[in-house]
PDB file of C-alpha atoms in Angstrom:
ATOM      1  CA  UNK A   1     160.784  98.615  90.505  1.00 76.00           C
ATOM      2  CA  UNK A   2     161.195  99.165  86.556  1.00 81.00           C
ATOM      3  CA  UNK A   3     158.707 102.537  84.989  1.00 88.00           C
ATOM      4  CA  UNK A   4     158.017 102.908  89.059  1.00 88.00           C
ATOM      5  CA  UNK A   5     158.229 106.647  90.602  1.00 87.00           C
ATOM      6  CA  UNK A   6     160.155 104.834  93.722  1.00 87.00           C
ATOM      7  CA  UNK A   7     163.651 104.603  95.716  1.00 85.00           C
ATOM      8  CA  UNK A   8     165.133 102.281  96.909  1.00 84.00           C
ATOM      9  CA  UNK A   9     167.667 103.078 100.132  1.00 87.00           C
ATOM     10  CA  UNK A  10     169.591 100.692 101.352  1.00 90.00           C
ATOM     11  CA  UNK A  11     170.670  99.815 105.072  1.00 90.00           C
ATOM     12  CA  UNK A  12     173.103  97.199 106.422  1.00 92.00           C
ATOM     13  CA  UNK A  13     172.752  94.452 108.426  1.00 90.00           C
ATOM     14  CA  UNK A  14     174.612  92.657 109.801  1.00 91.00           C
ATOM     15  CA  UNK A  15     173.760  88.870 111.164  1.00 84.00           C
ATOM     16  CA  UNK A  16     176.382  88.218 113.031  1.00 89.00           C
ATOM     17  CA  UNK A  17     178.754  91.344 113.503  1.00 90.00           C
ATOM     18  CA  UNK A  18     182.741  91.538 114.929  1.00 89.00           C
ATOM     19  CA  UNK A  19     183.411  89.951 117.489  1.00 93.00           C
ATOM     20  CA  UNK A  20     180.421  87.627 117.294  1.00 94.00           C
ATOM     21  CA  UNK A  21     182.031  84.648 115.551  1.00 95.00           C
ATOM     22  CA  UNK A  22     181.405  84.180 112.864  1.00 95.00           C
ATOM     23  CA  UNK A  23     179.779  80.339 111.151  1.00 95.00           C
ATOM     24  CA  UNK A  24     181.416  78.114 109.472  1.00 96.00           C
ATOM     25  CA  UNK A  25     180.492  76.808 105.549  1.00 96.00           C
ATOM     26  CA  UNK A  26     180.714  73.977 106.081  1.00 97.00           C
ATOM     27  CA  UNK A  27     179.144  72.880 109.291  1.00 97.00           C
ATOM     28  CA  UNK A  28     175.150  71.601 109.369  1.00 97.00           C
ATOM     29  CA  UNK A  29     173.645  74.667 109.796  1.00 95.00           C
ATOM     30  CA  UNK A  30     174.779  76.781 106.989  1.00 96.00           C
ATOM     31  CA  UNK A  31     174.642  73.607 104.785  1.00 97.00           C
ATOM     32  CA  UNK A  32     171.087  72.524 105.755  1.00 97.00           C
ATOM     33  CA  UNK A  33     170.178  75.897 105.611  1.00 94.00           C
ATOM     34  CA  UNK A  34     172.070  76.173 101.435  1.00 95.00           C
ATOM     35  CA  UNK A  35     170.527  73.036 100.099  1.00 96.00           C
ATOM     36  CA  UNK A  36     167.096  73.352 101.992  1.00 96.00           C
ATOM     37  CA  UNK A  37     166.101  77.396 101.218  1.00 92.00           C
ATOM     38  CA  UNK A  38     168.668  79.170  99.185  1.00 91.00           C
ATOM     39  CA  UNK A  39     169.253  76.963  96.507  1.00 95.00           C
ATOM     40  CA  UNK A  40     165.883  75.141  95.601  1.00 94.00           C
ATOM     41  CA  UNK A  41     164.648  79.194  95.610  1.00 89.00           C
ATOM     42  CA  UNK A  42     167.706  80.741  93.279  1.00 91.00           C
ATOM     43  CA  UNK A  43     166.663  77.778  90.954  1.00 93.00           C
ATOM     44  CA  UNK A  44     163.280  78.215  90.870  1.00 88.00           C
ATOM     45  CA  UNK A  45     163.862  82.176  90.455  1.00 84.00           C
ATOM     46  CA  UNK A  46     166.433  82.010  87.913  1.00 89.00           C
ATOM     47  CA  UNK A  47     168.946  83.935  90.389  1.00 91.00           C
ATOM     48  CA  UNK A  48     173.096  81.798  90.226  1.00 96.00           C
ATOM     49  CA  UNK A  49     173.902  81.422  93.500  1.00 96.00           C
ATOM     50  CA  UNK A  50     177.007  79.434  95.106  1.00 97.00           C
ATOM     51  CA  UNK A  51     177.696  78.605  98.870  1.00 97.00           C
ATOM     52  CA  UNK A  52     180.062  81.307  99.933  1.00 97.00           C
ATOM     53  CA  UNK A  53     183.309  78.675 100.935  1.00 97.00           C
ATOM     54  CA  UNK A  54     183.788  81.599 103.465  1.00 96.00           C
ATOM     55  CA  UNK A  55     181.707  83.628 105.681  1.00 96.00           C
ATOM     56  CA  UNK A  56     183.324  86.950 106.446  1.00 96.00           C
ATOM     57  CA  UNK A  57     183.081  90.019 109.346  1.00 97.00           C
ATOM     58  CA  UNK A  58     181.593  92.238 106.661  1.00 97.00           C
ATOM     59  CA  UNK A  59     181.446  95.266 108.518  1.00 97.00           C
ATOM     60  CA  UNK A  60     184.220  97.055 106.355  1.00 98.00           C
ATOM     61  CA  UNK A  61     182.409  96.230 103.065  1.00 98.00           C
ATOM     62  CA  UNK A  62     179.389  98.197 104.627  1.00 97.00           C
ATOM     63  CA  UNK A  63     181.638 100.868 106.181  1.00 98.00           C
ATOM     64  CA  UNK A  64     182.794 100.449 102.123  1.00 98.00           C
ATOM     65  CA  UNK A  65     179.072 101.220 101.338  1.00 98.00           C
ATOM     66  CA  UNK A  66     178.581 103.638 103.095  1.00 98.00           C
ATOM     67  CA  UNK A  67     181.611 105.522 100.973  1.00 98.00           C
ATOM     68  CA  UNK A  68     180.144 104.508  97.483  1.00 98.00           C
ATOM     69  CA  UNK A  69     176.729 105.801  98.824  1.00 97.00           C
ATOM     70  CA  UNK A  70     179.070 109.571  98.454  1.00 98.00           C
ATOM     71  CA  UNK A  71     180.202 108.983  95.632  1.00 98.00           C
ATOM     72  CA  UNK A  72     176.368 107.944  95.005  1.00 96.00           C
ATOM     73  CA  UNK A  73     177.560 103.955  93.405  1.00 97.00           C
ATOM     74  CA  UNK A  74     175.706 102.609  96.257  1.00 96.00           C
ATOM     75  CA  UNK A  75     173.406 100.317  93.484  1.00 94.00           C
ATOM     76  CA  UNK A  76     176.113  99.576  92.196  1.00 97.00           C
ATOM     77  CA  UNK A  77     178.346  98.923  94.868  1.00 98.00           C
ATOM     78  CA  UNK A  78     175.488  96.392  96.434  1.00 97.00           C
ATOM     79  CA  UNK A  79     174.905  94.891  93.471  1.00 97.00           C
ATOM     80  CA  UNK A  80     178.676  93.796  93.058  1.00 98.00           C
ATOM     81  CA  UNK A  81     179.212  93.016  96.736  1.00 98.00           C
ATOM     82  CA  UNK A  82     176.428  90.069  95.972  1.00 97.00           C
ATOM     83  CA  UNK A  83     177.532  89.251  93.116  1.00 98.00           C
ATOM     84  CA  UNK A  84     181.187  88.934  94.493  1.00 98.00           C
ATOM     85  CA  UNK A  85     180.073  86.929  97.241  1.00 98.00           C
ATOM     86  CA  UNK A  86     176.944  84.783  96.139  1.00 97.00           C
ATOM     87  CA  UNK A  87     178.536  83.875  92.254  1.00 98.00           C
ATOM     88  CA  UNK A  88     182.196  84.080  92.486  1.00 98.00           C
ATOM     89  CA  UNK A  89     183.065  82.881  96.589  1.00 98.00           C
ATOM     90  CA  UNK A  90     184.958  86.276  97.034  1.00 98.00           C
ATOM     91  CA  UNK A  91     185.698  86.835 101.055  1.00 98.00           C
ATOM     92  CA  UNK A  92     184.173  90.750 101.251  1.00 98.00           C
ATOM     93  CA  UNK A  93     185.878  90.489 104.954  1.00 97.00           C
ATOM     94  CA  UNK A  94     189.733  91.793 102.889  1.00 98.00           C
ATOM     95  CA  UNK A  95     190.525  94.877 102.803  1.00 98.00           C
ATOM     96  CA  UNK A  96     192.649  93.859  99.430  1.00 98.00           C
ATOM     97  CA  UNK A  97     189.255  92.198  98.153  1.00 98.00           C
ATOM     98  CA  UNK A  98     187.115  95.235  98.905  1.00 98.00           C
ATOM     99  CA  UNK A  99     189.740  97.167  97.017  1.00 98.00           C
ATOM    100  CA  UNK A 100     189.498  95.625  94.248  1.00 98.00           C
ATOM    101  CA  UNK A 101     185.958  95.098  94.033  1.00 98.00           C
ATOM    102  CA  UNK A 102     185.115  98.965  94.691  1.00 98.00           C
ATOM    103  CA  UNK A 103     187.726  99.939  91.354  1.00 98.00           C
ATOM    104  CA  UNK A 104     185.172  97.668  89.259  1.00 98.00           C
ATOM    105  CA  UNK A 105     182.957 100.124  90.035  1.00 98.00           C
ATOM    106  CA  UNK A 106     184.214 102.804  89.693  1.00 98.00           C
ATOM    107  CA  UNK A 107     185.726 103.997  92.966  1.00 98.00           C
ATOM    108  CA  UNK A 108     189.506 105.000  93.204  1.00 98.00           C
ATOM    109  CA  UNK A 109     190.998 102.330  94.468  1.00 98.00           C
ATOM    110  CA  UNK A 110     193.174 105.392  96.998  1.00 98.00           C
ATOM    111  CA  UNK A 111     189.933 107.057  98.359  1.00 98.00           C
ATOM    112  CA  UNK A 112     188.262 104.244  98.760  1.00 98.00           C
ATOM    113  CA  UNK A 113     190.998 101.862 100.652  1.00 98.00           C
ATOM    114  CA  UNK A 114     191.946 104.568 103.096  1.00 98.00           C
ATOM    115  CA  UNK A 115     188.640 105.511 103.898  1.00 98.00           C
ATOM    116  CA  UNK A 116     187.697 101.537 104.612  1.00 98.00           C
ATOM    117  CA  UNK A 117     190.994 101.225 106.648  1.00 98.00           C
ATOM    118  CA  UNK A 118     190.240 104.182 108.453  1.00 98.00           C
ATOM    119  CA  UNK A 119     187.488 103.343 109.525  1.00 98.00           C
ATOM    120  CA  UNK A 120     186.003 106.353 108.396  1.00 98.00           C
ATOM    121  CA  UNK A 121     182.394 105.250 108.272  1.00 98.00           C
ATOM    122  CA  UNK A 122     182.363 103.858 111.117  1.00 98.00           C
ATOM    123  CA  UNK A 123     179.924 105.558 112.796  1.00 98.00           C
ATOM    124  CA  UNK A 124     177.667 105.615 110.008  1.00 97.00           C
ATOM    125  CA  UNK A 125     177.607 102.063 109.712  1.00 97.00           C
ATOM    126  CA  UNK A 126     177.199 101.695 113.425  1.00 96.00           C
ATOM    127  CA  UNK A 127     174.510 104.673 112.982  1.00 96.00           C
ATOM    128  CA  UNK A 128     172.443 102.344 110.811  1.00 94.00           C
ATOM    129  CA  UNK A 129     172.353  98.775 112.862  1.00 93.00           C
ATOM    130  CA  UNK A 130     171.117 100.776 115.607  1.00 95.00           C
ATOM    131  CA  UNK A 131     168.896 101.449 113.251  1.00 94.00           C
ATOM    132  CA  UNK A 132     168.213  98.340 112.502  1.00 92.00           C
ATOM    133  CA  UNK A 133     167.775  97.293 116.084  1.00 92.00           C
ATOM    134  CA  UNK A 134     165.210 100.460 117.021  1.00 95.00           C
ATOM    135  CA  UNK A 135     163.473  98.663 114.072  1.00 93.00           C
ATOM    136  CA  UNK A 136     163.147  95.262 115.140  1.00 92.00           C
ATOM    137  CA  UNK A 137     164.985  93.884 111.749  1.00 91.00           C
ATOM    138  CA  UNK A 138     165.803  89.944 112.338  1.00 86.00           C
ATOM    139  CA  UNK A 139     166.002  88.912 108.831  1.00 86.00           C
ATOM    140  CA  UNK A 140     167.660  89.912 105.855  1.00 87.00           C
ATOM    141  CA  UNK A 141     166.298  90.718 103.493  1.00 90.00           C
ATOM    142  CA  UNK A 142     163.783  93.174 105.073  1.00 91.00           C
ATOM    143  CA  UNK A 143     161.779  96.210 103.189  1.00 92.00           C
ATOM    144  CA  UNK A 144     160.285  99.013 103.888  1.00 92.00           C
ATOM    145  CA  UNK A 145     156.942  99.907 101.850  1.00 93.00           C
ATOM    146  CA  UNK A 146     155.439 103.236 102.902  1.00 91.00           C
ATOM    147  CA  UNK A 147     154.232 102.064 106.659  1.00 89.00           C
ATOM    148  CA  UNK A 148     154.867  97.937 105.757  1.00 93.00           C
ATOM    149  CA  UNK A 149     157.569  95.696 106.972  1.00 94.00           C
ATOM    150  CA  UNK A 150     158.270  93.299 105.494  1.00 94.00           C
ATOM    151  CA  UNK A 151     160.848  90.991 106.463  1.00 92.00           C
ATOM    152  CA  UNK A 152     162.288  87.688 104.503  1.00 87.00           C
ATOM    153  CA  UNK A 153     161.529  86.940 101.295  1.00 83.00           C
ATOM    154  CA  UNK A 154     158.548  87.662  98.605  1.00 86.00           C
ATOM    155  CA  UNK A 155     157.825  86.908  95.450  1.00 84.00           C
ATOM    156  CA  UNK A 156     158.156  89.619  93.263  1.00 86.00           C
ATOM    157  CA  UNK A 157     154.824  90.086  91.887  1.00 90.00           C
ATOM    158  CA  UNK A 158     153.561  90.313  95.462  1.00 93.00           C
ATOM    159  CA  UNK A 159     156.055  93.077  96.273  1.00 92.00           C
ATOM    160  CA  UNK A 160     155.171  94.642  93.391  1.00 94.00           C
ATOM    161  CA  UNK A 161     151.606  94.714  94.014  1.00 95.00           C
ATOM    162  CA  UNK A 162     153.044  96.582  98.006  1.00 95.00           C
ATOM    163  CA  UNK A 163     154.359  98.814  95.859  1.00 95.00           C
ATOM    164  CA  UNK A 164     151.607  99.600  93.682  1.00 94.00           C
ATOM    165  CA  UNK A 165     149.764 100.219  95.984  1.00 95.00           C
ATOM    166  CA  UNK A 166     151.437 102.454  98.305  1.00 94.00           C
ATOM    167  CA  UNK A 167     151.696 104.808  94.998  1.00 94.00           C
ATOM    168  CA  UNK A 168     148.282 105.093  94.270  1.00 94.00           C
ATOM    169  CA  UNK A 169     148.161 105.328  98.688  1.00 93.00           C
ATOM    170  CA  UNK A 170     150.509 108.068  98.208  1.00 90.00           C
ATOM    171  CA  UNK A 171     148.614 109.697  94.868  1.00 89.00           C
ATOM    172  CA  UNK A 172     145.130 109.723  96.798  1.00 90.00           C
ATOM    173  CA  UNK A 173     147.001 111.491  99.645  1.00 85.00           C
ATOM    174  CA  UNK A 174     148.145 113.706  97.057  1.00 76.00           C
ATOM    175  CA  UNK A 175     145.093 114.716  95.504  1.00 65.00           C
ATOM    176  CA  UNK A 176     143.316 115.084  98.792  1.00 59.00           C
ATOM    177  CA  UNK A 177     145.299 118.276  99.131  1.00 44.00           C
ATOM    178  CA  UNK A 178     144.419 119.995  96.209  1.00 44.00           C
ATOM    179  CA  UNK A 179     142.459 123.043  97.317  1.00 41.00           C
ATOM    180  CA  UNK A 180     143.738 122.957 100.999  1.00 34.00           C
ATOM    181  CA  UNK A 181     145.578 126.260 102.105  1.00 32.00           C
ATOM    182  CA  UNK A 182     148.617 125.218 105.065  1.00 28.00           C
ATOM    183  CA  UNK A 183     149.780 126.700 107.587  1.00 32.00           C
ATOM    184  CA  UNK A 184     153.257 126.935 109.590  1.00 34.00           C
ATOM    185  CA  UNK A 185     151.677 124.078 111.658  1.00 33.00           C
ATOM    186  CA  UNK A 186     150.042 122.376 109.243  1.00 34.00           C
ATOM    187  CA  UNK A 187     146.456 121.805 107.729  1.00 28.00           C
TER     188      UNK A 187
END
């Protein structure tokens, strides 16, 4: 994305939303998936990731994300959550931990805590989950680039090629409009 005229819009997605039980990080499913998929890929990409010692429910973190969006700190908030969880092994389901992390990115501790504790952004989060269901999101990460939906991991060069293709398509669409006049009902 660097140097490109693109914008990220983060959308929350919970694999196991509350009250669905989370998985045991010591269980075979998590351990095997980590060893066979996540760890080799993170090493190949040079991205530090550690198997988190806890699998929390993340609805409070996502409701905190909705608050961070109102303060234009969504990217910083998400990066801090990912680092805290996948590098530092912090429990991002714990309100005290979340409040400290929010403070790390410049959010007001008291305002953040009140927003999450009162569940002020619960409806926004539930709406985002509903939209994910309507868009048949079943995996993380998922990307929407133009009218394309990509689910799962893609190499950076492949994502860049898709972004470039979409930017080229939009540029061509914009130039096709030159010289046309449009009325209230469209062109």
